[in-house]
Amino acid sequence: MPKNISLTRYLVEQQRIDGHIPPELRLLIEVVARACKGISQAVNKGALGDVMGTAGSENVQGEIQKKLDIIANEVLIEANEWGGHLAAMASEEMDSIYVVPNRYPQGEYLLMFDPLDGSSNIDVNVSIGTIFSVLKKAEGNHGVEESDFLQAGSSQVAAGYCVYGPQTTLVLTVGDGVAMFTLDREQGSFLLIEENVKIPDNTQEFAINMSNMRHWDEPVKRYIDECLQGKEGPRGKDFNMRWIASMVADVHRILCRGGVFLYPWDKREPEKAGKLRLMYEANPMSWLIEQAGGAATNGKQRILDLQPTKLHERVSVILGSKNEVERVTAYHSGL
Ligand code: AHM
Ligand code: MG
């Protein structure tokens, strides 16, 4: 792989090769990446930049907002609202959609994001990230409404995340495989570190919050119980466990070396389909995982086929190495 390929060069070349990326979409991705650089700066400063701690407010899901949740949300909105490529944005941290103000031209894309995923890790210096997903507004001259966003994940035209860890790394798909770019702070640009990321079909590593075990449904209990039995159990091999409590960091590990991630529905709040959000977390991550050869389901259906009914919809998530995801999914249908 040639050295020093910037995100800009990668996108321009992709645009030339197969026309996968129209110019407005390229601009959109570059603007999101620039916003992520700004968020990365703020994350890096930590207490020195007065960005730690809670903001004293709650989001629409009743979760306490951290200062960085709000800062990251503002950075993404300010970076994206004026470019003319977007019609509207939606965020995990905002009650309703944010329509591009009249003073700016409106484009045809819709951007969704979880501005700062893994909020519980902000104050303890553990990896966190930004997740984003891009859809196209249905054709026609109508204004933009929440219903425009309610498209299945299979309609995404771009998706990715930026993980703020020991390195700041942007991971992207436009439907033609997965590419990773690490921020070179001296050059100030994201440089390609890997193309055609592939997840092995098999794994011996699972990620789940074990403290919720007593609340899980039978198929999830059975799957984890079999993993825990290791060599002596029906799987005939030992499993390792990781749980970072930042989906971006857990998914990043899976894209790098395989694994399976589960945040299933559980009995704590049975009326909710899960903890994670379909539009801001599950859809973009599921597409990345599938593009890298993995699988993603809610236990019963492919996540990317789910028809959303509301913006902040939640979903049960099982994703990662294909054979493990298929196994958990099969257990849900009683196999
Ligand atoms: P957030 O978007 O409010 O940060 O919540 C989502 C996060 C995921 O990143 C992570 O997988 C999960 O919540 C951790 O939840 P828990 O603390 O229940 O283990
Ligand atoms: Mg999140």
Short mmCIF file of C-alpha atoms and ligand atoms in Angstrom, two decimals, residues 59 61 63-64 69 92-93 114-121 128 131 208-212 243-250 261-263 268 275-277 281, ligand 1:
data_model
loop_
_atom_site.label_atom_id
_atom_site.label_comp_id
_atom_site.label_asym_id
_atom_site.label_seq_id
_atom_site.Cartn_x
_atom_site.Cartn_y
_atom_site.Cartn_z
CA ASN A 59 -31.14 14.12 26.57
CA GLN A 61 -33.71 9.36 26.35
CA GLU A 63 -29.64 10.16 30.08
CA ILE A 64 -27.46 12.70 31.87
CA ASP A 69 -21.60 15.06 24.57
CA GLU A 92 -28.65 11.00 19.78
CA GLU A 93 -28.31 14.17 21.85
CA ASP A 114 -23.94 9.73 18.07
CA PRO A 115 -21.55 12.63 18.75
CA LEU A 116 -19.76 11.02 21.68
CA ASP A 117 -20.31 7.31 22.11
CA GLY A 118 -19.22 5.63 25.32
CA SER A 119 -19.97 8.68 27.46
CA SER A 120 -19.43 6.77 30.70
CA ASN A 121 -15.74 6.50 29.73
CA ILE A 128 -14.63 6.90 23.17
CA ILE A 131 -20.46 7.35 15.07
CA ILE A 208 -21.03 -8.42 26.52
CA ASN A 209 -21.83 -6.70 29.81
CA MET A 210 -21.87 -9.82 32.02
CA SER A 211 -23.44 -7.97 34.94
CA ASN A 212 -26.76 -8.16 33.08
CA TRP A 243 -16.09 -5.23 27.47
CA ILE A 244 -14.95 -1.64 27.05
CA ALA A 245 -18.43 -0.09 27.40
CA SER A 246 -17.70 2.08 24.36
CA MET A 247 -19.32 0.49 21.33
CA VAL A 248 -16.85 2.26 19.03
CA ALA A 249 -13.89 0.73 20.86
CA ASP A 250 -15.46 -2.74 21.01
CA PHE A 261 -20.37 -8.05 20.39
CA LEU A 262 -23.74 -8.38 22.07
CA TYR A 263 -25.98 -5.78 23.64
CA ARG A 268 -34.53 -4.66 33.04
CA LYS A 275 -30.14 -0.18 24.92
CA LEU A 276 -28.43 0.85 21.71
CA ARG A 277 -29.98 3.13 19.14
CA GLU A 281 -25.28 3.17 16.54
P1 AHM B 1 -23.87 6.25 24.99
O1 AHM B 1 -24.11 6.49 23.52
O2 AHM B 1 -24.79 7.01 25.87
O3 AHM B 1 -22.44 6.40 25.37
O4 AHM B 1 -24.30 4.70 25.29
C1 AHM B 1 -23.91 3.67 24.45
C2 AHM B 1 -22.83 2.84 25.11
C3 AHM B 1 -22.13 1.94 24.12
O5 AHM B 1 -21.02 2.60 23.58
C4 AHM B 1 -21.71 0.77 24.98
O6 AHM B 1 -21.59 -0.42 24.25
C5 AHM B 1 -22.81 0.69 25.98
O7 AHM B 1 -23.43 1.97 26.04
C6 AHM B 1 -22.31 0.34 27.36
O8 AHM B 1 -23.40 0.15 28.19
P2 AHM B 1 -23.26 -0.43 29.68
O9 AHM B 1 -22.70 0.68 30.50
O10 AHM B 1 -24.68 -0.78 30.02
O11 AHM B 1 -22.36 -1.62 29.63
#
